[in-house]
């Protein structure tokens, strides 16, 4: 059974960079997963941030594209999110998730990690 | 890319059937059969319950069914149970983005 676990700081200062890592166990990213980041603002709905294929190709939500970088580390079976120049509006629960294709559904999810942007 | 439109809340009594709509446009829901539905209990990971409009993943109850007509997809929960109380989100592939989420629907079991 594939399991995902997010890790990273729970508090980030405004204007700094939010950095999170998702560790995948029970399966190999290199087997062809599309690895995504998704967030949920407090009391709001889900928002897709972007995905990376194990080869390194990426696709980002157009609304966040200028501030987002997703990278993959196949040797450690991890993928990471960097969100630059954060503001309070980036406070959210961040989830990592995987899918079998670029248009496939998210079949495995992490439990989510709350990141608060505050000074 | 605007979020797909879902009703904010839907409620029903145990045993009843409810339907949640997910309305988009010709460039997302109406243009592709890549609509998925997720059940989300607060504090837990979302769970895939329907993909490609009407396909249930292995292990998902037959009480969950999906359909689509035009620009609107729908999720029907039959034989409503207390454990079905959760938030439900649709997603669709869109011409401008691989994934756009719906606004979310809170299902309450009366």
CSV table of C-alpha atoms in Angstrom, one decimal, chain B residues 24-75:
chain,number,residue,atom,x,y,z
B,24,UNK,CA,-18.4,23.7,-15.2
B,25,UNK,CA,-18.0,24.7,-18.8
B,26,UNK,CA,-17.3,23.3,-22.2
B,27,UNK,CA,-13.6,23.6,-21.5
B,28,UNK,CA,-13.6,21.4,-18.4
B,29,UNK,CA,-16.6,19.2,-17.3
B,30,UNK,CA,-18.4,19.5,-20.6
B,31,UNK,CA,-15.4,18.8,-22.7
B,32,UNK,CA,-13.8,15.8,-21.1
B,33,UNK,CA,-14.8,12.6,-19.2
B,34,UNK,CA,-12.1,13.2,-16.5
B,35,UNK,CA,-14.4,14.1,-13.6
B,36,UNK,CA,-13.5,12.7,-10.2
B,37,UNK,CA,-15.2,12.9,-6.8
B,38,UNK,CA,-13.5,12.9,-3.4
B,39,UNK,CA,-14.9,12.4,0.1
B,40,UNK,CA,-13.1,14.4,2.7
B,41,UNK,CA,-13.6,13.9,6.4
B,42,UNK,CA,-12.0,16.9,8.2
B,43,UNK,CA,-8.6,16.2,9.5
B,44,UNK,CA,-8.2,13.1,7.3
B,45,UNK,CA,-6.9,12.6,3.8
B,46,UNK,CA,-9.4,13.0,1.0
B,47,UNK,CA,-10.6,9.7,-0.5
B,48,UNK,CA,-11.3,9.0,-4.2
B,49,UNK,CA,-14.8,7.7,-4.7
B,50,UNK,CA,-15.5,8.2,-8.4
B,51,UNK,CA,-13.2,8.8,-11.4
B,52,UNK,CA,-13.8,9.2,-15.1
B,53,UNK,CA,-17.3,10.4,-14.4
B,54,UNK,CA,-18.9,7.1,-13.2
B,55,UNK,CA,-16.2,4.6,-12.3
B,56,UNK,CA,-15.9,3.4,-8.7
B,57,UNK,CA,-12.4,2.4,-7.4
B,58,UNK,CA,-12.1,-1.0,-5.9
B,59,UNK,CA,-13.5,-1.0,-2.4
B,60,UNK,CA,-15.9,1.9,-2.8
B,61,UNK,CA,-19.5,1.2,-1.9
B,62,UNK,CA,-22.0,0.8,-4.8
B,63,UNK,CA,-24.1,3.5,-2.9
B,64,UNK,CA,-21.9,6.1,-4.6
B,65,UNK,CA,-22.5,6.7,-8.3
B,66,UNK,CA,-21.5,9.4,-10.8
B,67,UNK,CA,-23.0,10.8,-14.0
B,68,UNK,CA,-22.6,13.7,-16.3
B,69,UNK,CA,-24.9,15.7,-18.6
B,70,UNK,CA,-23.6,18.5,-20.6
B,71,UNK,CA,-21.5,20.8,-18.4
B,72,UNK,CA,-22.7,19.3,-15.1
B,73,UNK,CA,-21.5,16.2,-13.3
B,74,UNK,CA,-23.3,14.7,-10.4
B,75,UNK,CA,-22.6,12.5,-7.5
